[in-house]
């Protein structure tokens, strides 16, 4: 048997371990791709597909959309209606008219023969039709003392117009009339000298001069001009 020298180095007599080579870059990329694809698949599976949504949910979504559109449409219509209303209000003006045409202005408001004449007289042939100067309610239609056959119209602003000495009246008490509606015929009933229409304006129960009252409303009864009516008609 051979004797081992002390100077001879020790030798490993077991199985030699072969070192494991490092993973290639290609393997690492492929592994990463597979893992990423799995995560994406899991995420996609968590999101509901349109086909998988129940009909009830779809109906609710559709109804919500329709309701939102209807609300927007109603708001737009309301705004349009409001604008139209404001336009109509600005276009429409209170209409005041002359009570008749082709008359002679006579006996103005004021003291006459020592007495107060509380209106104006518009001389015209008997039977000439006269009309309402403004919209209102007929509160009197018939005999009215010294005014003879008379018509009294109460306006929305509280003022009143009295038309006196008519040969006939064409309206009834309680009737609503518009500016320009015929009220009666010129005559000389009551305390009248000659055929004419006596027109009075009362405000808060007191007589006022019809000339400036109507001028403020676009009507010049002395010059027979209907300014406001002409402006409304032109529009």
C-alpha positions as YAML, in Angstrom:
chain: A
units: angstrom
residues:
- id: 1
  name: UNK
  ca: [0.00, 0.00, 0.00]
- id: 2
  name: UNK
  ca: [1.26, 3.35, -1.03]
- id: 3
  name: UNK
  ca: [2.00, 5.75, 1.73]
- id: 4
  name: UNK
  ca: [0.69, 9.30, 1.17]
- id: 5
  name: UNK
  ca: [3.31, 11.95, 1.50]
- id: 6
  name: UNK
  ca: [2.48, 14.85, 3.78]
- id: 7
  name: UNK
  ca: [3.49, 17.27, 1.14]
- id: 8
  name: UNK
  ca: [0.94, 15.87, -1.37]
- id: 9
  name: UNK
  ca: [-2.13, 18.04, -1.49]
- id: 10
  name: UNK
  ca: [-5.58, 16.75, -0.44]
- id: 11
  name: UNK
  ca: [-7.84, 15.79, -3.29]
- id: 12
  name: UNK
  ca: [-11.70, 15.85, -3.26]
- id: 13
  name: UNK
  ca: [-12.83, 12.37, -3.83]
- id: 14
  name: UNK
  ca: [-16.66, 12.91, -3.85]
- id: 15
  name: UNK
  ca: [-18.94, 13.82, -6.84]
- id: 16
  name: UNK
  ca: [-18.03, 17.15, -8.34]
- id: 17
  name: UNK
  ca: [-20.87, 19.71, -8.28]
- id: 18
  name: UNK
  ca: [-21.46, 21.19, -11.65]
- id: 19
  name: UNK
  ca: [-22.38, 24.90, -11.33]
- id: 20
  name: UNK
  ca: [-25.87, 25.81, -12.62]
- id: 21
  name: UNK
  ca: [-25.64, 28.27, -15.53]
- id: 22
  name: UNK
  ca: [-27.62, 31.54, -15.16]
- id: 23
  name: UNK
  ca: [-31.06, 31.82, -16.81]
- id: 24
  name: UNK
  ca: [-31.00, 33.31, -20.20]
- id: 25
  name: UNK
  ca: [-32.58, 36.69, -20.94]
- id: 26
  name: UNK
  ca: [-35.00, 35.05, -23.31]
- id: 27
  name: UNK
  ca: [-36.41, 32.85, -20.57]
- id: 28
  name: UNK
  ca: [-36.83, 35.83, -18.27]
- id: 29
  name: UNK
  ca: [-38.70, 37.81, -20.95]
- id: 30
  name: UNK
  ca: [-41.01, 34.89, -21.76]
- id: 31
  name: UNK
  ca: [-41.78, 34.34, -18.08]
- id: 32
  name: UNK
  ca: [-42.55, 38.03, -17.56]
- id: 33
  name: UNK
  ca: [-44.84, 38.06, -20.61]
- id: 34
  name: UNK
  ca: [-46.83, 35.10, -19.36]
- id: 35
  name: UNK
  ca: [-47.25, 36.67, -15.90]
- id: 36
  name: UNK
  ca: [-48.36, 40.01, -17.41]
- id: 37
  name: UNK
  ca: [-50.86, 38.30, -19.67]
- id: 38
  name: UNK
  ca: [-52.30, 36.51, -16.70]
- id: 39
  name: UNK
  ca: [-52.77, 39.76, -14.78]
- id: 40
  name: UNK
  ca: [-54.46, 41.43, -17.76]
- id: 41
  name: UNK
  ca: [-56.76, 38.44, -18.16]
- id: 42
  name: UNK
  ca: [-57.73, 38.59, -14.49]
- id: 43
  name: UNK
  ca: [-58.41, 42.34, -14.75]
- id: 44
  name: UNK
  ca: [-60.49, 41.90, -17.89]
- id: 45
  name: UNK
  ca: [-62.53, 39.17, -16.28]
- id: 46
  name: UNK
  ca: [-63.39, 41.57, -13.43]
- id: 47
  name: UNK
  ca: [-64.92, 44.15, -15.82]
- id: 48
  name: UNK
  ca: [-68.55, 43.50, -16.90]
- id: 49
  name: UNK
  ca: [-69.11, 43.00, -20.59]
- id: 50
  name: UNK
  ca: [-72.11, 44.80, -22.14]
- id: 51
  name: UNK
  ca: [-73.57, 41.42, -23.03]
- id: 52
  name: UNK
  ca: [-73.29, 40.27, -19.41]
- id: 53
  name: UNK
  ca: [-75.15, 43.35, -17.95]
- id: 54
  name: UNK
  ca: [-78.66, 42.48, -16.90]
- id: 55
  name: UNK
  ca: [-81.60, 43.99, -18.87]
- id: 56
  name: UNK
  ca: [-82.76, 45.80, -15.72]
- id: 57
  name: UNK
  ca: [-79.47, 47.66, -15.39]
- id: 58
  name: UNK
  ca: [-79.47, 48.53, -19.10]
- id: 59
  name: UNK
  ca: [-83.05, 49.81, -18.84]
- id: 60
  name: UNK
  ca: [-82.11, 51.95, -15.85]
- id: 61
  name: UNK
  ca: [-79.15, 53.43, -17.73]
- id: 62
  name: UNK
  ca: [-81.31, 54.13, -20.78]
- id: 63
  name: UNK
  ca: [-84.04, 55.66, -18.62]
- id: 64
  name: UNK
  ca: [-81.52, 57.87, -16.84]
- id: 65
  name: UNK
  ca: [-80.22, 59.09, -20.21]
- id: 66
  name: UNK
  ca: [-83.75, 59.77, -21.50]
- id: 67
  name: UNK
  ca: [-84.69, 61.54, -18.27]
- id: 68
  name: UNK
  ca: [-81.60, 63.74, -18.51]
- id: 69
  name: UNK
  ca: [-82.42, 64.61, -22.13]
- id: 70
  name: UNK
  ca: [-86.05, 65.35, -21.26]
- id: 71
  name: UNK
  ca: [-84.99, 67.61, -18.39]
- id: 72
  name: UNK
  ca: [-82.64, 69.52, -20.69]
- id: 73
  name: UNK
  ca: [-85.36, 69.83, -23.32]
- id: 74
  name: UNK
  ca: [-87.90, 71.07, -20.76]
- id: 75
  name: UNK
  ca: [-85.42, 73.63, -19.45]
- id: 76
  name: UNK
  ca: [-84.74, 74.83, -22.99]
- id: 77
  name: UNK
  ca: [-88.46, 75.05, -23.76]
- id: 78
  name: UNK
  ca: [-89.13, 76.93, -20.53]
- id: 79
  name: UNK
  ca: [-86.35, 79.40, -21.31]
- id: 80
  name: UNK
  ca: [-87.65, 79.86, -24.84]
- id: 81
  name: UNK
  ca: [-91.20, 80.37, -23.57]
- id: 82
  name: UNK
  ca: [-89.94, 82.93, -21.07]
- id: 83
  name: UNK
  ca: [-88.10, 84.83, -23.82]
- id: 84
  name: UNK
  ca: [-91.16, 84.69, -26.07]
- id: 85
  name: UNK
  ca: [-93.34, 85.94, -23.24]
- id: 86
  name: UNK
  ca: [-91.02, 88.85, -22.56]
- id: 87
  name: UNK
  ca: [-90.96, 89.68, -26.28]
- id: 88
  name: UNK
  ca: [-94.76, 89.61, -26.47]
- id: 89
  name: UNK
  ca: [-95.09, 91.76, -23.34]
- id: 90
  name: UNK
  ca: [-92.69, 94.35, -24.76]
- id: 91
  name: UNK
  ca: [-94.48, 94.30, -28.13]
- id: 92
  name: UNK
  ca: [-98.00, 94.60, -26.71]
- id: 93
  name: UNK
  ca: [-99.02, 98.00, -25.35]
- id: 94
  name: UNK
  ca: [-102.24, 99.24, -23.87]
- id: 95
  name: UNK
  ca: [-104.43, 100.48, -26.69]
- id: 96
  name: UNK
  ca: [-106.23, 103.79, -26.28]
- id: 97
  name: UNK
  ca: [-108.38, 105.14, -29.09]
- id: 98
  name: UNK
  ca: [-110.46, 108.09, -30.14]
- id: 99
  name: UNK
  ca: [-114.15, 107.51, -29.38]
- id: 100
  name: UNK
  ca: [-115.20, 108.42, -32.93]
- id: 101
  name: UNK
  ca: [-113.94, 109.96, -36.15]
- id: 102
  name: UNK
  ca: [-114.84, 113.12, -38.05]
- id: 103
  name: UNK
  ca: [-116.11, 115.25, -35.19]
- id: 104
  name: UNK
  ca: [-115.75, 118.87, -34.14]
- id: 105
  name: UNK
  ca: [-114.10, 119.42, -30.79]
- id: 106
  name: UNK
  ca: [-116.37, 121.75, -28.80]
- id: 107
  name: UNK
  ca: [-116.94, 122.85, -25.19]
- id: 108
  name: UNK
  ca: [-113.68, 121.81, -23.48]
- id: 109
  name: UNK
  ca: [-113.31, 120.77, -19.83]
- id: 110
  name: UNK
  ca: [-113.78, 123.70, -17.40]
- id: 111
  name: UNK
  ca: [-116.23, 126.35, -16.32]
- id: 112
  name: UNK
  ca: [-118.98, 126.99, -18.86]
- id: 113
  name: UNK
  ca: [-121.93, 129.36, -18.35]
- id: 114
  name: UNK
  ca: [-121.01, 129.68, -14.72]
- id: 115
  name: UNK
  ca: [-120.98, 125.92, -14.17]
- id: 116
  name: UNK
  ca: [-118.28, 123.32, -14.26]
- id: 117
  name: UNK
  ca: [-118.31, 121.31, -17.47]
- id: 118
  name: UNK
  ca: [-116.66, 118.05, -16.41]
- id: 119
  name: UNK
  ca: [-115.98, 116.63, -19.87]
- id: 120
  name: UNK
  ca: [-115.58, 117.50, -23.54]
- id: 121
  name: UNK
  ca: [-118.20, 117.62, -26.29]
- id: 122
  name: UNK
  ca: [-117.51, 116.03, -29.68]
- id: 123
  name: UNK
  ca: [-120.04, 117.29, -32.21]
- id: 124
  name: UNK
  ca: [-121.14, 114.75, -34.84]
- id: 125
  name: UNK
  ca: [-124.34, 113.92, -36.76]
- id: 126
  name: UNK
  ca: [-127.00, 111.99, -34.89]
- id: 127
  name: UNK
  ca: [-126.64, 108.25, -35.27]
- id: 128
  name: UNK
  ca: [-122.86, 108.36, -35.68]
- id: 129
  name: UNK
  ca: [-121.45, 105.25, -33.94]
- id: 130
  name: UNK
  ca: [-118.93, 105.76, -31.16]
- id: 131
  name: UNK
  ca: [-116.54, 103.22, -29.63]
- id: 132
  name: UNK
  ca: [-114.74, 102.40, -26.39]
- id: 133
  name: UNK
  ca: [-111.52, 104.33, -25.94]
- id: 134
  name: UNK
  ca: [-110.03, 101.47, -23.87]
- id: 135
  name: UNK
  ca: [-110.70, 97.92, -22.66]
- id: 136
  name: UNK
  ca: [-113.00, 97.66, -19.69]
- id: 137
  name: UNK
  ca: [-116.21, 96.56, -18.01]
- id: 138
  name: UNK
  ca: [-119.59, 98.12, -18.75]
- id: 139
  name: UNK
  ca: [-120.95, 99.28, -15.40]
- id: 140
  name: UNK
  ca: [-123.78, 101.39, -16.82]
- id: 141
  name: UNK
  ca: [-125.76, 101.16, -20.06]
- id: 142
  name: UNK
  ca: [-128.98, 103.16, -20.17]
- id: 143
  name: UNK
  ca: [-130.60, 106.27, -18.84]
- id: 144
  name: UNK
  ca: [-128.36, 108.26, -16.48]
- id: 145
  name: UNK
  ca: [-130.05, 111.53, -15.45]
- id: 146
  name: UNK
  ca: [-128.74, 114.63, -17.24]
- id: 147
  name: UNK
  ca: [-126.42, 112.44, -19.34]
- id: 148
  name: UNK
  ca: [-129.48, 110.91, -21.05]
- id: 149
  name: UNK
  ca: [-128.69, 107.49, -22.47]
- id: 150
  name: UNK
  ca: [-125.15, 106.85, -21.31]
- id: 151
  name: UNK
  ca: [-122.50, 104.15, -21.16]
- id: 152
  name: UNK
  ca: [-119.94, 103.96, -18.36]
- id: 153
  name: UNK
  ca: [-116.82, 101.82, -18.78]
- id: 154
  name: UNK
  ca: [-114.51, 100.96, -15.89]
- id: 155
  name: UNK
  ca: [-110.90, 100.37, -16.94]
- id: 156
  name: UNK
  ca: [-108.37, 98.03, -15.36]
- id: 157
  name: UNK
  ca: [-106.38, 100.97, -13.93]
- id: 158
  name: UNK
  ca: [-109.47, 102.11, -11.99]
- id: 159
  name: UNK
  ca: [-110.31, 105.04, -14.25]
- id: 160
  name: UNK
  ca: [-113.76, 105.38, -15.81]
- id: 161
  name: UNK
  ca: [-115.06, 106.80, -19.08]
- id: 162
  name: UNK
  ca: [-118.59, 108.22, -19.38]
- id: 163
  name: UNK
  ca: [-120.20, 108.53, -22.80]
- id: 164
  name: UNK
  ca: [-123.33, 110.69, -22.64]
- id: 165
  name: UNK
  ca: [-126.33, 111.90, -24.65]
- id: 166
  name: UNK
  ca: [-126.57, 108.75, -26.82]
- id: 167
  name: UNK
  ca: [-129.51, 108.21, -29.11]
- id: 168
  name: UNK
  ca: [-129.06, 104.46, -28.47]
- id: 169
  name: UNK
  ca: [-126.68, 102.16, -26.61]
- id: 170
  name: UNK
  ca: [-125.22, 98.96, -28.08]
- id: 171
  name: UNK
  ca: [-123.90, 97.19, -24.94]
- id: 172
  name: UNK
  ca: [-125.23, 95.77, -21.69]
- id: 173
  name: UNK
  ca: [-124.14, 96.16, -18.09]
- id: 174
  name: UNK
  ca: [-121.60, 93.54, -17.04]
- id: 175
  name: UNK
  ca: [-120.24, 93.20, -20.57]
- id: 176
  name: UNK
  ca: [-116.50, 93.20, -21.22]
- id: 177
  name: UNK
  ca: [-115.44, 95.40, -24.13]
- id: 178
  name: UNK
  ca: [-112.22, 96.03, -26.01]
- id: 179
  name: UNK
  ca: [-110.89, 99.32, -27.30]
- id: 180
  name: UNK
  ca: [-112.71, 100.01, -30.56]
- id: 181
  name: UNK
  ca: [-115.89, 98.08, -29.71]
- id: 182
  name: UNK
  ca: [-119.05, 100.03, -30.56]
- id: 183
  name: UNK
  ca: [-120.88, 101.32, -27.50]
- id: 184
  name: UNK
  ca: [-123.72, 103.36, -28.97]
- id: 185
  name: UNK
  ca: [-124.87, 106.14, -31.31]
- id: 186
  name: UNK
  ca: [-124.43, 109.88, -31.00]
- id: 187
  name: UNK
  ca: [-127.61, 111.74, -29.97]
- id: 188
  name: UNK
  ca: [-128.91, 114.58, -27.80]
- id: 189
  name: UNK
  ca: [-130.75, 112.86, -24.97]
- id: 190
  name: UNK
  ca: [-130.68, 114.33, -21.47]
- id: 191
  name: UNK
  ca: [-129.45, 117.86, -20.91]
- id: 192
  name: UNK
  ca: [-128.00, 118.40, -24.35]
- id: 193
  name: UNK
  ca: [-128.04, 121.20, -26.91]
- id: 194
  name: UNK
  ca: [-127.51, 119.72, -30.33]
- id: 195
  name: UNK
  ca: [-126.24, 116.27, -31.21]
- id: 196
  name: UNK
  ca: [-122.87, 115.42, -29.78]
- id: 197
  name: UNK
  ca: [-120.97, 112.88, -27.68]
- id: 198
  name: UNK
  ca: [-120.15, 114.01, -24.17]
- id: 199
  name: UNK
  ca: [-117.00, 112.26, -22.90]
- id: 200
  name: UNK
  ca: [-115.87, 112.36, -19.28]
- id: 201
  name: UNK
  ca: [-112.91, 110.74, -17.54]
- id: 202
  name: UNK
  ca: [-113.04, 109.98, -13.81]
- id: 203
  name: UNK
  ca: [-110.04, 108.94, -11.72]
- id: 204
  name: UNK
  ca: [-110.71, 107.73, -8.19]
- id: 205
  name: UNK
  ca: [-114.25, 109.01, -8.53]
- id: 206
  name: UNK
  ca: [-113.21, 112.54, -9.52]
- id: 207
  name: UNK
  ca: [-113.50, 114.08, -13.03]
- id: 208
  name: UNK
  ca: [-110.29, 114.92, -14.89]
- id: 209
  name: UNK
  ca: [-109.68, 116.84, -18.09]
- id: 210
  name: UNK
  ca: [-109.83, 114.19, -20.87]
- id: 211
  name: UNK
  ca: [-107.35, 116.10, -23.06]
- id: 212
  name: UNK
  ca: [-104.14, 115.70, -20.97]
- id: 213
  name: UNK
  ca: [-105.33, 112.33, -19.63]
- id: 214
  name: UNK
  ca: [-105.55, 110.89, -23.14]
- id: 215
  name: UNK
  ca: [-102.44, 112.72, -24.35]
- id: 216
  name: UNK
  ca: [-100.43, 110.81, -21.71]
- id: 217
  name: UNK
  ca: [-101.76, 107.62, -23.31]
- id: 218
  name: UNK
  ca: [-100.89, 108.57, -26.87]
- id: 219
  name: UNK
  ca: [-104.25, 109.98, -27.95]
- id: 220
  name: UNK
  ca: [-104.76, 113.63, -28.86]
- id: 221
  name: UNK
  ca: [-108.51, 114.10, -28.83]
- id: 222
  name: UNK
  ca: [-108.25, 117.67, -30.09]
- id: 223
  name: UNK
  ca: [-106.08, 116.80, -33.10]
- id: 224
  name: UNK
  ca: [-107.80, 113.40, -33.57]
- id: 225
  name: UNK
  ca: [-104.52, 111.45, -33.38]
- id: 226
  name: UNK
  ca: [-104.13, 107.88, -32.08]
- id: 227
  name: UNK
  ca: [-100.36, 107.60, -31.62]
- id: 228
  name: UNK
  ca: [-100.20, 104.39, -29.57]
- id: 229
  name: UNK
  ca: [-102.72, 102.62, -31.76]
- id: 230
  name: UNK
  ca: [-100.69, 103.50, -34.84]
- id: 231
  name: UNK
  ca: [-97.49, 102.19, -33.21]
- id: 232
  name: UNK
  ca: [-99.11, 98.89, -32.22]
- id: 233
  name: UNK
  ca: [-100.72, 98.47, -35.64]
- id: 234
  name: UNK
  ca: [-97.38, 99.09, -37.36]
- id: 235
  name: UNK
  ca: [-95.67, 96.44, -35.22]
...
